[in-house]
CSV table of C-alpha atoms and ligand atoms in Angstrom, one decimal:
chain,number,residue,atom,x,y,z
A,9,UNK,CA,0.0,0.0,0.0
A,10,UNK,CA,1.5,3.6,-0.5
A,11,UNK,CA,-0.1,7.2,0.2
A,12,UNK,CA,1.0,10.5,0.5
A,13,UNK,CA,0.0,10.9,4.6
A,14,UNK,CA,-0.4,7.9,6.7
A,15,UNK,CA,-2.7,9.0,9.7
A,16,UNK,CA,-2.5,7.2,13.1
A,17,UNK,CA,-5.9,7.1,14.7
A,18,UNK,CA,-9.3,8.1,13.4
A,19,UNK,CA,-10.5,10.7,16.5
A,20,UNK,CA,-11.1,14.0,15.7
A,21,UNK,CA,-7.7,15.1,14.9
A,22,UNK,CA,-6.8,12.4,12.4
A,23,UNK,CA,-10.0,12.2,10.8
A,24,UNK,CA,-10.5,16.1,10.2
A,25,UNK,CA,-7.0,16.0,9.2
A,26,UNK,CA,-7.6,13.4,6.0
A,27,UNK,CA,-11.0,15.2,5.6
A,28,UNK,CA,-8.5,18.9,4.6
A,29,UNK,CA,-6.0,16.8,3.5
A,30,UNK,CA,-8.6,15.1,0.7
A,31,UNK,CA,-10.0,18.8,-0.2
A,32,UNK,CA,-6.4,20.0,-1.2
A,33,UNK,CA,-6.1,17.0,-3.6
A,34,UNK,CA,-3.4,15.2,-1.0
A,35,UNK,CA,-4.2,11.6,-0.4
A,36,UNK,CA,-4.2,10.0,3.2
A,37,UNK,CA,-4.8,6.7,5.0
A,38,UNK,CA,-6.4,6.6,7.9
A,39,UNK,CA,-5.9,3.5,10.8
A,40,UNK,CA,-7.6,3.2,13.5
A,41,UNK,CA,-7.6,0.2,16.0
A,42,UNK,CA,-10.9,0.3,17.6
A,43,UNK,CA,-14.3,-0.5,15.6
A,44,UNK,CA,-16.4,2.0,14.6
A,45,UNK,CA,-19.2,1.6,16.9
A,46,UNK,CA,-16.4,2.2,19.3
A,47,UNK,CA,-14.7,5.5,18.1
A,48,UNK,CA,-18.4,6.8,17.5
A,49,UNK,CA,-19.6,6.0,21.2
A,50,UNK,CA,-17.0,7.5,23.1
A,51,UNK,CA,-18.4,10.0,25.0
A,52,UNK,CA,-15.8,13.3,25.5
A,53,UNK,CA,-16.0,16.9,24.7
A,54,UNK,CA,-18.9,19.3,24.1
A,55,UNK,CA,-18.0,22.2,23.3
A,56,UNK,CA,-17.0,24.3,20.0
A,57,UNK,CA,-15.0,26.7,19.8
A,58,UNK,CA,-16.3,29.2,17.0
A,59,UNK,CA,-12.8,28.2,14.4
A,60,UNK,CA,-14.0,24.6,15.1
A,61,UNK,CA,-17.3,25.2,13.3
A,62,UNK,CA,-15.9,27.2,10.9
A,63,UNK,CA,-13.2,24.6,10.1
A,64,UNK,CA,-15.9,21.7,10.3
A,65,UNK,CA,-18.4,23.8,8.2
A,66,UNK,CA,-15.9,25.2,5.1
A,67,UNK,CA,-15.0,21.5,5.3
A,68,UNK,CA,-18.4,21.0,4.1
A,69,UNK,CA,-19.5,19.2,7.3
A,70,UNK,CA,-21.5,22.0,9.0
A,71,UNK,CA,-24.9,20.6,8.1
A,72,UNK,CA,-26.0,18.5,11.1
A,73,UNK,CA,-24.1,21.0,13.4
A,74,UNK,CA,-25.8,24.0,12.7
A,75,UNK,CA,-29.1,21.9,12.1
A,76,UNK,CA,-28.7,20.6,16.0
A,77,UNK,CA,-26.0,22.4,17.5
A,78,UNK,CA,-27.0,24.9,20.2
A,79,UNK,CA,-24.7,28.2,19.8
A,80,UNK,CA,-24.5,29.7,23.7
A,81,UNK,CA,-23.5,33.3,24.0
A,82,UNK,CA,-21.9,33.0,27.4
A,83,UNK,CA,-21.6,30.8,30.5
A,84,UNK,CA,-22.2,31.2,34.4
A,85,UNK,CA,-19.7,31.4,36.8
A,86,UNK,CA,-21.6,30.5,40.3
A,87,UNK,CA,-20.3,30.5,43.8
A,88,UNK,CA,-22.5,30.4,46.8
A,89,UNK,CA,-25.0,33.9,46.9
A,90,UNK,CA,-23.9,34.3,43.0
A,91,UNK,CA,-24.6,33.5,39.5
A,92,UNK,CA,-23.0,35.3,37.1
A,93,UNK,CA,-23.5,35.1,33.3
A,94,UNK,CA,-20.2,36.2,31.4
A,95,UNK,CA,-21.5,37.6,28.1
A,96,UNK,CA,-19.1,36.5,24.9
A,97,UNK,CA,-20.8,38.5,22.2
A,98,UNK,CA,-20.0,42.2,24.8
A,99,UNK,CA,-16.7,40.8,25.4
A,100,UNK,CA,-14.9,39.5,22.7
A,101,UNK,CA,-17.5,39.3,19.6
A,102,UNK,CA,-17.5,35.4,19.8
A,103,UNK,CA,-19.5,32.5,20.8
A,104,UNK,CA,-19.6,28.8,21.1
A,105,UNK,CA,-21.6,25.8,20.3
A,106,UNK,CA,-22.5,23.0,22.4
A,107,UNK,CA,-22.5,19.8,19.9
A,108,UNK,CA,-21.1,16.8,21.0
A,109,UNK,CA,-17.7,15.4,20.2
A,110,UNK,CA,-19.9,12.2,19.6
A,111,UNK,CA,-21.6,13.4,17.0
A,112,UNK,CA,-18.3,15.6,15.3
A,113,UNK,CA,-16.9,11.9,14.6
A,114,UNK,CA,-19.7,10.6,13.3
A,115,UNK,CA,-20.2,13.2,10.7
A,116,UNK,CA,-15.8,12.7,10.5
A,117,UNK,CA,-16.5,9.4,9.3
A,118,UNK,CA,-19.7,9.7,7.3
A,119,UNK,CA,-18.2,11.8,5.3
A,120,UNK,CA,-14.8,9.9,5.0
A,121,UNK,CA,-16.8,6.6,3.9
A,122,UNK,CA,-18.6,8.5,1.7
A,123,UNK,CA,-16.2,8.5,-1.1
A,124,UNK,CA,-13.5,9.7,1.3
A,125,UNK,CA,-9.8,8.4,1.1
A,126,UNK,CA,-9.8,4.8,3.1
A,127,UNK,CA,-10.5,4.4,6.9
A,128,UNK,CA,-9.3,0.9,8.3
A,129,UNK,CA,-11.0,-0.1,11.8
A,130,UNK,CA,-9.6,-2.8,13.7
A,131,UNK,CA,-6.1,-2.6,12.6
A,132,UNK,CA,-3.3,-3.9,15.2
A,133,UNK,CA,0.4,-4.0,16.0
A,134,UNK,CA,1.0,-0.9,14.2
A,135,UNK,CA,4.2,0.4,14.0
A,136,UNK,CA,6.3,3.6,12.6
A,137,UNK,CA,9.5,3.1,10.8
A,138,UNK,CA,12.3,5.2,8.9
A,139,UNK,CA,10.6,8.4,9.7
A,140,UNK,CA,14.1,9.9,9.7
A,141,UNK,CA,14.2,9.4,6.0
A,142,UNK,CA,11.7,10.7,2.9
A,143,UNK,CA,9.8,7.7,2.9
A,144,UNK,CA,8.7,6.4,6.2
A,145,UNK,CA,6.6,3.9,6.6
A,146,UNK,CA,3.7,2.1,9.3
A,147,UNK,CA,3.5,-1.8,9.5
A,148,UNK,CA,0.3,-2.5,10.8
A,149,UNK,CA,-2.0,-6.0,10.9
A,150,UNK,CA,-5.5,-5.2,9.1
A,151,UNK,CA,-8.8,-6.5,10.4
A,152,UNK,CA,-8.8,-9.5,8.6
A,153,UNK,CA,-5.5,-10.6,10.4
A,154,UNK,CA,-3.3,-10.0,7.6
A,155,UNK,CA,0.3,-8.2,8.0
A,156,UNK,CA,0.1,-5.0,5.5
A,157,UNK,CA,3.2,-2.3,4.8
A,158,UNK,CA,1.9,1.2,4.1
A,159,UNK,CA,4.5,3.1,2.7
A,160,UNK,CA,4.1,7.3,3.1
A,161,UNK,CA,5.6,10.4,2.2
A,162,UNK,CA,4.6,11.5,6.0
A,163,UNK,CA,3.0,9.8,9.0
A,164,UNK,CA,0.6,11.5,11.0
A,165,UNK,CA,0.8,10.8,14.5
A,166,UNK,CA,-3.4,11.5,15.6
A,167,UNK,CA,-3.6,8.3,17.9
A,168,UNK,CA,-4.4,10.0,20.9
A,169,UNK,CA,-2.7,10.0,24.6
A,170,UNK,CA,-1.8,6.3,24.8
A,171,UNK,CA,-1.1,6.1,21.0
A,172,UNK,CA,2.7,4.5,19.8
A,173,UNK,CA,3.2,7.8,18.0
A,174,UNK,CA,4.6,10.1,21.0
A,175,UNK,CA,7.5,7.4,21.8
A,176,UNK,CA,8.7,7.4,18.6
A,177,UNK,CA,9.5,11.1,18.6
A,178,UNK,CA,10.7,11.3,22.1
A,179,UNK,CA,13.1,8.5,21.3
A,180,UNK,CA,14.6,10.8,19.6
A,181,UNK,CA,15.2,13.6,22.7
A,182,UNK,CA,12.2,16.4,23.3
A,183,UNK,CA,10.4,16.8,26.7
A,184,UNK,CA,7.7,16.5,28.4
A,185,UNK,CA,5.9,18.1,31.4
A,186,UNK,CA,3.2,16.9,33.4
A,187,UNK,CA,1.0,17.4,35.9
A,188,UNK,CA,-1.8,15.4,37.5
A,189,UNK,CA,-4.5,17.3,39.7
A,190,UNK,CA,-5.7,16.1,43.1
A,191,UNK,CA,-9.5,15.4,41.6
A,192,UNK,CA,-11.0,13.9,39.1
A,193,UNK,CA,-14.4,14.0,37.7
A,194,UNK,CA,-17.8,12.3,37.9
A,195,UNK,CA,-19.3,12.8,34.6
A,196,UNK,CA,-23.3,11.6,33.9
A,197,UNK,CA,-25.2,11.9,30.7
A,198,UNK,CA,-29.2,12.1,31.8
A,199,UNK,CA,-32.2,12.0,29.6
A,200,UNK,CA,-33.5,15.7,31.6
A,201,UNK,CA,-34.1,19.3,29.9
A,202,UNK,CA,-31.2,21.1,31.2
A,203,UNK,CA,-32.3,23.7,34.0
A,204,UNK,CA,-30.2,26.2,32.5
A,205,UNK,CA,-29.6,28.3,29.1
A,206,UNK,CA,-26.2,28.0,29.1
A,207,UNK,CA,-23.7,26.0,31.1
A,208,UNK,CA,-22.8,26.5,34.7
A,209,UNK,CA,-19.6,26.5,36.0
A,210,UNK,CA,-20.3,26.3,40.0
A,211,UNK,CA,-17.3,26.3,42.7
A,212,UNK,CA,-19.1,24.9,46.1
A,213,UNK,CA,-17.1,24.4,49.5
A,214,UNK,CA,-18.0,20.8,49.1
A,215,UNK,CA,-16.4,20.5,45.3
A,216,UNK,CA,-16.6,21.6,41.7
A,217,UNK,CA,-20.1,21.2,39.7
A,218,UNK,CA,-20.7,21.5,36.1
A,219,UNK,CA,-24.2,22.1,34.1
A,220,UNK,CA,-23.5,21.1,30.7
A,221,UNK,CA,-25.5,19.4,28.1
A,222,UNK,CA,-26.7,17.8,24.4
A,223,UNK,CA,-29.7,19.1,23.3
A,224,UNK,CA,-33.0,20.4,25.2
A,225,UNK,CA,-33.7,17.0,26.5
A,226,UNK,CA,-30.3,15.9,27.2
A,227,UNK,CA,-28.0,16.8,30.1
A,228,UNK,CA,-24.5,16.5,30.6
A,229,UNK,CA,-23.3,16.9,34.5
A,230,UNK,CA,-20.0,16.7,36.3
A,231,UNK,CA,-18.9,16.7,39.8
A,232,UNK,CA,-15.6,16.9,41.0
A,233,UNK,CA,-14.6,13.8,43.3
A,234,UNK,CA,-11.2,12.7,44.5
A,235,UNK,CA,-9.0,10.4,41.8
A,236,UNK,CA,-9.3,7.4,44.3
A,237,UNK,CA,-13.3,7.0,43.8
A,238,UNK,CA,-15.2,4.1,42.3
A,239,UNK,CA,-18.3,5.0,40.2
A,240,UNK,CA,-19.8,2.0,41.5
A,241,UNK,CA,-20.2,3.8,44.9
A,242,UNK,CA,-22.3,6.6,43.5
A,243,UNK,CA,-25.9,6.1,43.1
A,244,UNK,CA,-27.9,8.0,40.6
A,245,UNK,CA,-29.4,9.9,44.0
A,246,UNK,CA,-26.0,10.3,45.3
A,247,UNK,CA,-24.9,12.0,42.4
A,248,UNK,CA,-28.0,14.0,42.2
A,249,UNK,CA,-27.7,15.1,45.3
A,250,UNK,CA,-24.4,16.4,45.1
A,251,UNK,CA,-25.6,17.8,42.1
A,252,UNK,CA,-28.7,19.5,43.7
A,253,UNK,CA,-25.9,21.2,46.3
A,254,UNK,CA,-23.3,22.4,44.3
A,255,UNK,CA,-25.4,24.5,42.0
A,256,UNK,CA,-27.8,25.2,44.8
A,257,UNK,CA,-29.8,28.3,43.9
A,258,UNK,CA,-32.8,30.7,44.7
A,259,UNK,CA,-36.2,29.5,43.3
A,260,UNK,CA,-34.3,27.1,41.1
A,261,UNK,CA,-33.5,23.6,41.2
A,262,UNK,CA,-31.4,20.9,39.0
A,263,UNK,CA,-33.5,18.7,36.7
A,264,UNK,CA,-33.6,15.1,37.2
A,265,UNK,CA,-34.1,12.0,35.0
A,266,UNK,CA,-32.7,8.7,33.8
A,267,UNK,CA,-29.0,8.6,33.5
A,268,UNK,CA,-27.8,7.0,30.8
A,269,UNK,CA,-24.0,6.8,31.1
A,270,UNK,CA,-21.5,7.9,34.4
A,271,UNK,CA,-18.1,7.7,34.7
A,272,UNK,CA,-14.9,9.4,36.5
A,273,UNK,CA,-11.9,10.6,34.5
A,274,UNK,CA,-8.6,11.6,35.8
A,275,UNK,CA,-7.6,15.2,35.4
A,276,UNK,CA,-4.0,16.3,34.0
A,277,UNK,CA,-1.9,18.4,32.2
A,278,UNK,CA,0.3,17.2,30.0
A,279,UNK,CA,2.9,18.7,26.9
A,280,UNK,CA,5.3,16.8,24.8
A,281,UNK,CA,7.2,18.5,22.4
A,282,UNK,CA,8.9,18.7,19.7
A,283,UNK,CA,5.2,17.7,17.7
A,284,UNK,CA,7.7,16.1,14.9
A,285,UNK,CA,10.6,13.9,14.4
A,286,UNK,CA,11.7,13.7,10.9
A,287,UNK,CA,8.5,13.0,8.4
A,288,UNK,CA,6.6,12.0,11.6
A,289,UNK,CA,4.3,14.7,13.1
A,290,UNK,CA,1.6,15.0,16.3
A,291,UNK,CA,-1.2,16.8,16.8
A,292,UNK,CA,-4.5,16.3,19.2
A,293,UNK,CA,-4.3,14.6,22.5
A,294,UNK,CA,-1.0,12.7,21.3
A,295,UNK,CA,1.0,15.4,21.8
A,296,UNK,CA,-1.1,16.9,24.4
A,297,UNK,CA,-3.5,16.7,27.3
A,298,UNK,CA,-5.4,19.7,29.0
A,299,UNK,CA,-8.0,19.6,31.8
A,300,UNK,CA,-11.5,19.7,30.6
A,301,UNK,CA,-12.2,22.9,32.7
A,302,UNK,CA,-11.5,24.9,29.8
A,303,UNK,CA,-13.1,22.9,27.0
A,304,UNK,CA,-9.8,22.6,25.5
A,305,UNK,CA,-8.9,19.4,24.3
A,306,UNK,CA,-10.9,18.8,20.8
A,307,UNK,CA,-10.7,22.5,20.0
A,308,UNK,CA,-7.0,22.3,20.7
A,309,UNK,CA,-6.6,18.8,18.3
A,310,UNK,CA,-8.7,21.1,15.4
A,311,UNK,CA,-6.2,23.7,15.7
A,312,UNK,CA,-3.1,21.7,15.1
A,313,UNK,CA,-4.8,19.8,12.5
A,314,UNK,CA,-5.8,23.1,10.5
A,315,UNK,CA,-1.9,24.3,10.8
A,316,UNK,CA,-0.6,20.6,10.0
A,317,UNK,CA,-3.0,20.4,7.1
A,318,UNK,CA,-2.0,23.9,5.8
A,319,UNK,CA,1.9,22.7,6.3
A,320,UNK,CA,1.5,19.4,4.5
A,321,UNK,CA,-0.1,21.2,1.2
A,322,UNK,CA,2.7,23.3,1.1
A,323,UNK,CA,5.7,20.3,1.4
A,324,UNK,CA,4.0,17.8,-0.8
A,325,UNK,CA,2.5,20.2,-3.2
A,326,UNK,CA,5.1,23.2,-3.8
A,327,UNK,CA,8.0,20.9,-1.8
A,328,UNK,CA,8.6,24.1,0.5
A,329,UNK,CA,9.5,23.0,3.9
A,330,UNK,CA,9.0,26.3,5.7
A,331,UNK,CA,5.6,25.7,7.4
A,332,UNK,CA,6.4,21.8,8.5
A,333,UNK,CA,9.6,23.0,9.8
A,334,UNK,CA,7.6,25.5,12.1
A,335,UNK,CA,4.8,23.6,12.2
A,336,UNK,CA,6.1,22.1,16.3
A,337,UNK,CA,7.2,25.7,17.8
A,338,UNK,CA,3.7,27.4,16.0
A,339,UNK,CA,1.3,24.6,17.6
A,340,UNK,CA,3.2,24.7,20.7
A,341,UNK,CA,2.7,29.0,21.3
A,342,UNK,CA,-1.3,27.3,21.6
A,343,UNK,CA,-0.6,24.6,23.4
A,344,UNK,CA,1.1,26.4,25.8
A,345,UNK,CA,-1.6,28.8,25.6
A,346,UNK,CA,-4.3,26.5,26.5
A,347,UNK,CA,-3.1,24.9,28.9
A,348,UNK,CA,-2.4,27.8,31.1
A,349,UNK,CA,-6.1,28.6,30.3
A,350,UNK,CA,-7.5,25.0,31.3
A,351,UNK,CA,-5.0,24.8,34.3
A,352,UNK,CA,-6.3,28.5,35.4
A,353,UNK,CA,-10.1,27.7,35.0
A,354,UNK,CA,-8.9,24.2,36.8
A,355,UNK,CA,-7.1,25.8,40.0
A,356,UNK,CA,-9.8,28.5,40.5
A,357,UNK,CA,-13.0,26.3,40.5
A,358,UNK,CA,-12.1,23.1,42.1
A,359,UNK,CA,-12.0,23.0,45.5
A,360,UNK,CA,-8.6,21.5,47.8
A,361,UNK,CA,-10.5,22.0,51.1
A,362,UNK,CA,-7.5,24.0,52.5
A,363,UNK,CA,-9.5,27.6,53.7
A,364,UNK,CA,-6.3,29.8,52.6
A,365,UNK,CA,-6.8,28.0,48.4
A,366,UNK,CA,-10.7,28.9,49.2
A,367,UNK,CA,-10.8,32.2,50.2
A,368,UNK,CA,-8.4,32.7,47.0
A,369,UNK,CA,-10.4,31.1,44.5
A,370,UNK,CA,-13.5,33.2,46.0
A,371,UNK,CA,-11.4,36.6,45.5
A,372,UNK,CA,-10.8,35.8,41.6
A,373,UNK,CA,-14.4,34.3,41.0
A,374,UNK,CA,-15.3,38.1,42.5
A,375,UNK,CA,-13.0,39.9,40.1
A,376,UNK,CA,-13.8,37.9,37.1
A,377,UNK,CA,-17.7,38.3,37.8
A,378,UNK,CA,-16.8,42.5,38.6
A,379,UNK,CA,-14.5,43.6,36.2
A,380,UNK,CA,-14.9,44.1,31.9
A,381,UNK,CA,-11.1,43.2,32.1
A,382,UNK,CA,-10.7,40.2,33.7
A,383,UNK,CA,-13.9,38.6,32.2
A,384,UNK,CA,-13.0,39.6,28.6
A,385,UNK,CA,-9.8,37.8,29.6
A,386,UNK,CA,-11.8,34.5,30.1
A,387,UNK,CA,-13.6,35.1,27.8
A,388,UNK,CA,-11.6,35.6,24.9
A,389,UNK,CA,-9.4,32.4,26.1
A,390,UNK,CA,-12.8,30.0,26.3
A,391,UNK,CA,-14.5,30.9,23.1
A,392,UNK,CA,-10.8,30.2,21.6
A,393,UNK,CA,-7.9,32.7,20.5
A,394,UNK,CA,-6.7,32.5,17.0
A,395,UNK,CA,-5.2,29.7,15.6
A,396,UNK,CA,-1.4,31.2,14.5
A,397,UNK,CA,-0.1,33.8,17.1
B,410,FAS,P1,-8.4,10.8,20.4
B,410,FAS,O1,-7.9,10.1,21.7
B,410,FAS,O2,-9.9,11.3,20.4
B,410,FAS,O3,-8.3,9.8,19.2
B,410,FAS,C1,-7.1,9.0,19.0
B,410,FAS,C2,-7.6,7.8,18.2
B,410,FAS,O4,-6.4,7.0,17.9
B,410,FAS,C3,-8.6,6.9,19.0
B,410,FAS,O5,-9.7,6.6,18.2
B,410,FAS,C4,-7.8,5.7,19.3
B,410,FAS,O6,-8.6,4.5,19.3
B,410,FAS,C5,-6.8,5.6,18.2
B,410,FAS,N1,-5.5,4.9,18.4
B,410,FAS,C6,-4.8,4.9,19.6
B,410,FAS,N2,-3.8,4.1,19.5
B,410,FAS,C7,-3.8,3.6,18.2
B,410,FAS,C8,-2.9,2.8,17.5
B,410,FAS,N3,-1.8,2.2,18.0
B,410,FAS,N4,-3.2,2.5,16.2
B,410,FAS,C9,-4.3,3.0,15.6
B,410,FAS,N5,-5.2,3.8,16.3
B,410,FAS,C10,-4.9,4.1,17.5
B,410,FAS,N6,-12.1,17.5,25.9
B,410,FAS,C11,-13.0,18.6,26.1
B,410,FAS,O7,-12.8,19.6,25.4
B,410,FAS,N7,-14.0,18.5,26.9
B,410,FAS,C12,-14.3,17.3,27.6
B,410,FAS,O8,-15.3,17.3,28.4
B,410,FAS,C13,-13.5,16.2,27.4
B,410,FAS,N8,-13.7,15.0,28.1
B,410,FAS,C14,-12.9,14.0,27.9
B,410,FAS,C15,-13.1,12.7,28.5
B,410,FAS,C16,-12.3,11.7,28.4
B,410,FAS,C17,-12.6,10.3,29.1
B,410,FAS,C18,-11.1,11.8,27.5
B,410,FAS,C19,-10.2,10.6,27.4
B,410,FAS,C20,-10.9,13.0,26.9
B,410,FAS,C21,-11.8,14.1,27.0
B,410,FAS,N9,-11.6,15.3,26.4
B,410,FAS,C22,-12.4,16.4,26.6
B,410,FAS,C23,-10.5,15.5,25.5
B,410,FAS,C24,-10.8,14.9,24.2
B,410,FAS,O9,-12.0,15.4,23.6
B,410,FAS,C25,-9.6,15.0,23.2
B,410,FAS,O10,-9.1,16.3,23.3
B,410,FAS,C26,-9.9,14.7,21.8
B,410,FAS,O11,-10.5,13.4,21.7
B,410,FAS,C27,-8.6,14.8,21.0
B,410,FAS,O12,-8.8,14.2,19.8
B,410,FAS,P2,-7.6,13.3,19.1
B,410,FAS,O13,-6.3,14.0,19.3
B,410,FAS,O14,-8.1,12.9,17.8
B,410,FAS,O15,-7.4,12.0,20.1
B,411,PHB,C1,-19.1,18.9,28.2
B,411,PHB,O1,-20.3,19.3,27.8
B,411,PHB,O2,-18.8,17.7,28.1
B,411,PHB,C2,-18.1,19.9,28.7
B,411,PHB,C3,-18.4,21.2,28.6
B,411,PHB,C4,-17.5,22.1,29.0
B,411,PHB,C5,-16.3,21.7,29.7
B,411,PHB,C6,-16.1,20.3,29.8
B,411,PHB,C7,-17.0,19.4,29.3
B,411,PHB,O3,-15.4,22.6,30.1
């Protein structure tokens, strides 16, 4: 087999980046080890950042989004005796849409298995070779057990935090930093109206509590527990109970209903860079992991697939090498940038039960709720900055 890009992983950031890739007339395969029920069922992000519908849309996969997408102009910031919407539009001219990351790769690979360039499931044992060289190449075993050599002029590394791409380039010297938070959250999907416009972010003595959600009938909820819990201790009423105080407000309550799907999923922070080694590059939660406090993660992936894609054209089409050559130092100003954000959001709202982090967290919620300044600063950071500098 032989392609111009072979792409690691078909999540957001390796199918999007076939999807541009296929629009500028450069060919791609993209592997992916999981089934597609799988990839399509994994329940993640939410929100959009406004260059993530624009990406998706002029990518001519806008349809379903802005048929069921819900565009929110602003989010709450709540801490006992306060609820305080941040406006986007007032403060930085932007918004965002709530449309699952579920449904983004669904409409991914639609549109990639209709008449796109090929998406393998299932694949195994998949490994990067000789991408020191012009003509690297990824061994992999294919669905039907047989051992297949895909030969590229670059490999995409898209396959996600636990992904074999990373290692490769780090064999090869870079860095990485980390850090992992002291909670972790308890995330439910419920078949309720949400009980608010637009999502609540709520810091409580007792933990963190966020109001997301779907559509009008579905909710999304999250709690913020310590790393060491077991869902299976957490009853639906538990949870809703929790819920019901954390966001505990005047003359208005949480919605209940069926809960369709819980789990808890470790926070952390996490940077590797360089994003390339030779004719191998990252981008998406391969190179990179943010909190979920900021809404980060997917928006982040789209960026570094719309410079990667942008980069690519330009070596395999006109053979210049300046934008892959900068392509690592140019996605990691944002990285960088984001991950300050999603730590920020992440130290201010979750709760350590030391009184001195409290009575901190409480004086910037209060200046972020009283002054233009330092809402437009969140603001412009959560509805997303732009993508190059
Ligand atoms: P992904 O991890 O989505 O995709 C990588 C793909 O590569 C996967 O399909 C995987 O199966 C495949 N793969 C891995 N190894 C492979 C191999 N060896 N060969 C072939 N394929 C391989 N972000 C938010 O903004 N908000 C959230 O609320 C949020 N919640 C999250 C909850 C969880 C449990 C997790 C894990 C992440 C969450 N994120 C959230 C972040 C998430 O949305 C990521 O940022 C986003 O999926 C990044 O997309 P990709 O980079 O494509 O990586
Ligand atoms: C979600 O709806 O899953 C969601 C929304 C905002 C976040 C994190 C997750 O910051």
């Amino acid at each position: 087999m032989r392609t111009q890009v072979g792409i690691i992983g078909a999540g957001p950031a390796g199918l999007l980046l076939s999807r541009l890739l296929h629009l500028q007339g450069i060919d791609s395969v993209v592997l992916e080890n999981r089934s597609r029920e799988y990839v399509e069922a994994r329940i993640r992000a939410g929100i959009l950042e406004q260059h993530t519908v624009d990406t998706l849309t002029d990518a001519g996969l806008g349809d379903r989004l802005h048929r069921e997408g819900l565009e929110h102009h602003g989010v709450y910031l709540q801490y006992p005796g306060t609820r305080h919407e941040l406006d986007f539009p007032a403060l930085c001219d932007r918004t965002v849409w709530v449309y699952g990351q579920t449904e983004v790769t669904k409409d991914l690979i639609a549109a990639q298995l209709d008449g796109g360039p090929p998406l393998l499931f299932e694949v195994s044992d998949v490994q990067v070779e000789d991408v020191d060289g012009e003509s690297p190449r990824i061994r992999f075993t294919d669905a039907d057990g047989a051992a297949q050599v895909l030969e590229c002029d670059v490999v995409a590394g898209t396959d996600g935090f636990h992904g074999v791409s990373r290692p490769v380039v780090q064999q090869a010297g870079g860095r990485v930093w980390e850090r992992t938070y002291p909670y972790a959250w308890l995330g439910i999907l419920a078949d309720a109206a949400p009980a608010t416009d637009e999502l609540i972010y709520a810091w409580h003595p007792e933990g963190f509590g966020l109001y997301s959600m779907r559509s009008p009938t579905v909710s999304r909820l999250y709690l913020q527990v310590d790393p060491s819990e077991k869902i299976e201790d957490w009853s639906d009423d538990r949870i809703w109970d929790a819920l019901d105080t954390r966001f505990a407000h005047e003359g208005w309550s949480v919605n209940r209903g069926p809960v369709t799907e819980k789990s808890i999923l470790p926070m952390r922070s996490f940077v590797s860079a360089p994003m390339r080694r030779g004719r191998l590059f990252l981008a998406g939660d391969a190179a990179h992991i943010v909190p979920p406090t900021g809404a980060k993660g997917l928006n982040l992936a789209v960026a570094d697939v719309t410079l990667l894609a942008t980069a690519l054209v330009r070596l395999l089409q006109e053979k210049e090498t300046d934008l892959v050559d900068s392509y690592s130092d140019r996605a990691l100003a944002r990285v960088w940038r984001c991950t300050h954000f999603s730590w920020w959001m992440t130290s201010m709202l979750h709760t350590s039960g030391d009184d001195f982090d409290a009575e901190l967290q409480l004086s910037q919620l209060r200046r972020v709720c009283s002054s233009e300044a330092a809402a437009r600063e969140l603001a412009e950071n959560y509805t997303g900055l732009p993508i190059d500098g």
